[in-house]
Short mmCIF file of C-alpha atoms in Angstrom, two decimals:
data_model
loop_
_atom_site.label_atom_id
_atom_site.label_comp_id
_atom_site.label_asym_id
_atom_site.label_seq_id
_atom_site.Cartn_x
_atom_site.Cartn_y
_atom_site.Cartn_z
CA MET A 73 0.00 0.00 0.00
CA ASP A 74 1.17 3.52 -0.76
CA TYR A 75 0.95 5.02 2.74
CA GLN A 76 2.08 8.45 1.55
CA HIS A 77 -0.70 8.70 -1.04
CA TYR A 78 -3.28 7.47 1.49
CA TYR A 79 -2.02 9.98 4.06
CA GLU A 80 -2.17 12.92 1.64
CA THR A 81 -5.68 11.97 0.52
CA MET A 82 -6.96 11.66 4.09
CA ILE A 83 -5.37 14.96 5.15
CA GLU A 84 -7.31 16.71 2.38
CA ILE A 85 -10.52 15.10 3.65
CA LEU A 86 -9.80 15.79 7.31
CA VAL A 87 -8.75 19.43 6.99
CA ASP A 88 -12.36 20.64 7.21
CA ASN A 89 -12.97 18.59 10.36
CA PHE A 90 -10.11 19.90 12.49
CA ASP A 91 -11.10 22.08 15.43
CA THR A 92 -8.15 24.42 16.03
CA ASP A 93 -9.59 25.52 19.38
CA ILE A 94 -9.29 22.05 20.92
CA GLY A 95 -6.66 20.61 18.57
CA GLU A 96 -8.72 17.57 17.59
CA TYR A 97 -10.67 16.21 14.66
CA ASN A 98 -14.44 16.14 15.13
CA GLY A 99 -17.61 15.16 13.39
CA GLN A 100 -18.21 12.56 10.73
CA ILE A 101 -16.51 12.08 7.38
CA GLU A 102 -17.76 10.36 4.25
CA LEU A 103 -15.28 7.90 2.74
CA SER A 104 -15.51 5.87 -0.44
CA VAL A 105 -15.52 2.10 -0.06
CA ASP A 106 -11.86 1.98 -1.15
CA GLU A 107 -10.86 4.72 1.31
CA TYR A 108 -12.75 2.92 4.07
CA ASN A 109 -11.14 -0.43 3.22
CA ASP A 110 -7.67 1.16 3.11
CA SER A 111 -8.29 2.80 6.49
CA CYS A 112 -9.36 -0.53 7.99
CA SER A 113 -6.34 -2.30 6.50
CA ILE A 114 -3.88 0.22 7.95
CA ALA A 115 -5.64 0.26 11.34
CA LYS A 116 -5.45 -3.53 11.45
CA GLU A 117 -1.86 -3.77 10.19
CA PHE A 118 -0.51 -1.37 12.82
CA ASN A 119 -3.10 -2.08 15.55
CA VAL A 120 -3.69 1.64 16.08
CA ALA A 121 -5.32 2.56 19.39
CA TYR A 122 -8.37 4.83 19.53
CA ASN A 123 -8.50 4.88 23.32
CA PRO A 124 -7.42 2.43 26.04
CA GLU A 125 -10.48 0.24 25.46
CA HIS A 126 -10.83 0.32 21.66
CA SER A 127 -8.74 0.22 18.52
CA VAL A 128 -9.31 2.45 15.51
CA LEU A 129 -10.41 -0.68 13.65
CA ASP A 130 -13.16 -1.27 16.25
CA VAL A 131 -14.43 2.28 15.74
CA LEU A 132 -14.25 2.05 11.94
CA HIS A 133 -16.24 -1.18 12.03
CA GLN A 134 -19.03 0.78 13.78
CA SER A 135 -19.24 3.12 10.78
CA THR A 136 -22.52 3.50 8.98
CA PRO A 137 -22.69 2.60 5.30
CA GLU A 138 -24.97 4.75 3.19
CA ASN A 139 -28.40 3.22 2.47
CA GLY A 140 -28.89 1.03 -0.58
CA GLU A 141 -25.84 -0.06 -2.54
CA ILE A 142 -22.79 0.63 -0.40
CA THR A 143 -20.70 3.27 -2.14
CA THR A 144 -19.64 5.32 0.90
CA TYR A 145 -19.19 5.00 4.65
CA ILE A 146 -19.73 7.64 7.32
CA VAL A 147 -16.83 7.40 9.79
CA SER A 148 -15.59 9.21 12.88
CA ALA A 149 -13.19 12.03 12.01
CA LEU A 150 -11.49 11.48 15.38
CA ALA A 151 -10.82 7.80 14.58
CA LEU A 152 -9.41 8.70 11.18
CA GLY A 153 -7.35 11.42 12.86
CA CYS A 154 -5.87 8.83 15.23
CA LEU A 155 -4.82 6.79 12.22
CA ILE A 156 -3.22 9.81 10.52
CA ASP A 157 -1.46 10.84 13.74
CA TYR A 158 -0.07 7.31 14.08
CA LEU A 159 1.36 7.42 10.56
CA GLU A 160 3.03 10.75 11.40
CA ASP A 161 4.25 9.76 14.88
CA GLU A 162 5.80 6.50 13.66
CA LEU A 163 7.43 8.33 10.72
CA ILE A 164 5.73 6.05 8.22
CA VAL A 165 4.93 9.09 6.07
CA ASP A 166 6.63 12.37 5.28
CA PHE A 167 4.77 15.45 6.48
CA ASP A 168 5.26 19.14 7.17
CA ASP A 169 4.67 20.47 10.67
#
């Protein structure tokens, strides 16, 4: 998987869901099926923690697919932010501070 491409794509999606006052991602984000599957794969591969009780993968699995034919998923911006932060913290991707 091209982690750098995934990272750059997710940053573009997340930028509108970052609350600068509290320094956290918030709300819900709509991901394509491929973006959702890539997020789940990375969360599983690196076992990224969401909080002490849950992994990011657990939270992503609680996401709501759109009605009818599944073409998008509604996911937690905070969970996706945890995944992006992990990729940055573990230096898996290149990023600008």
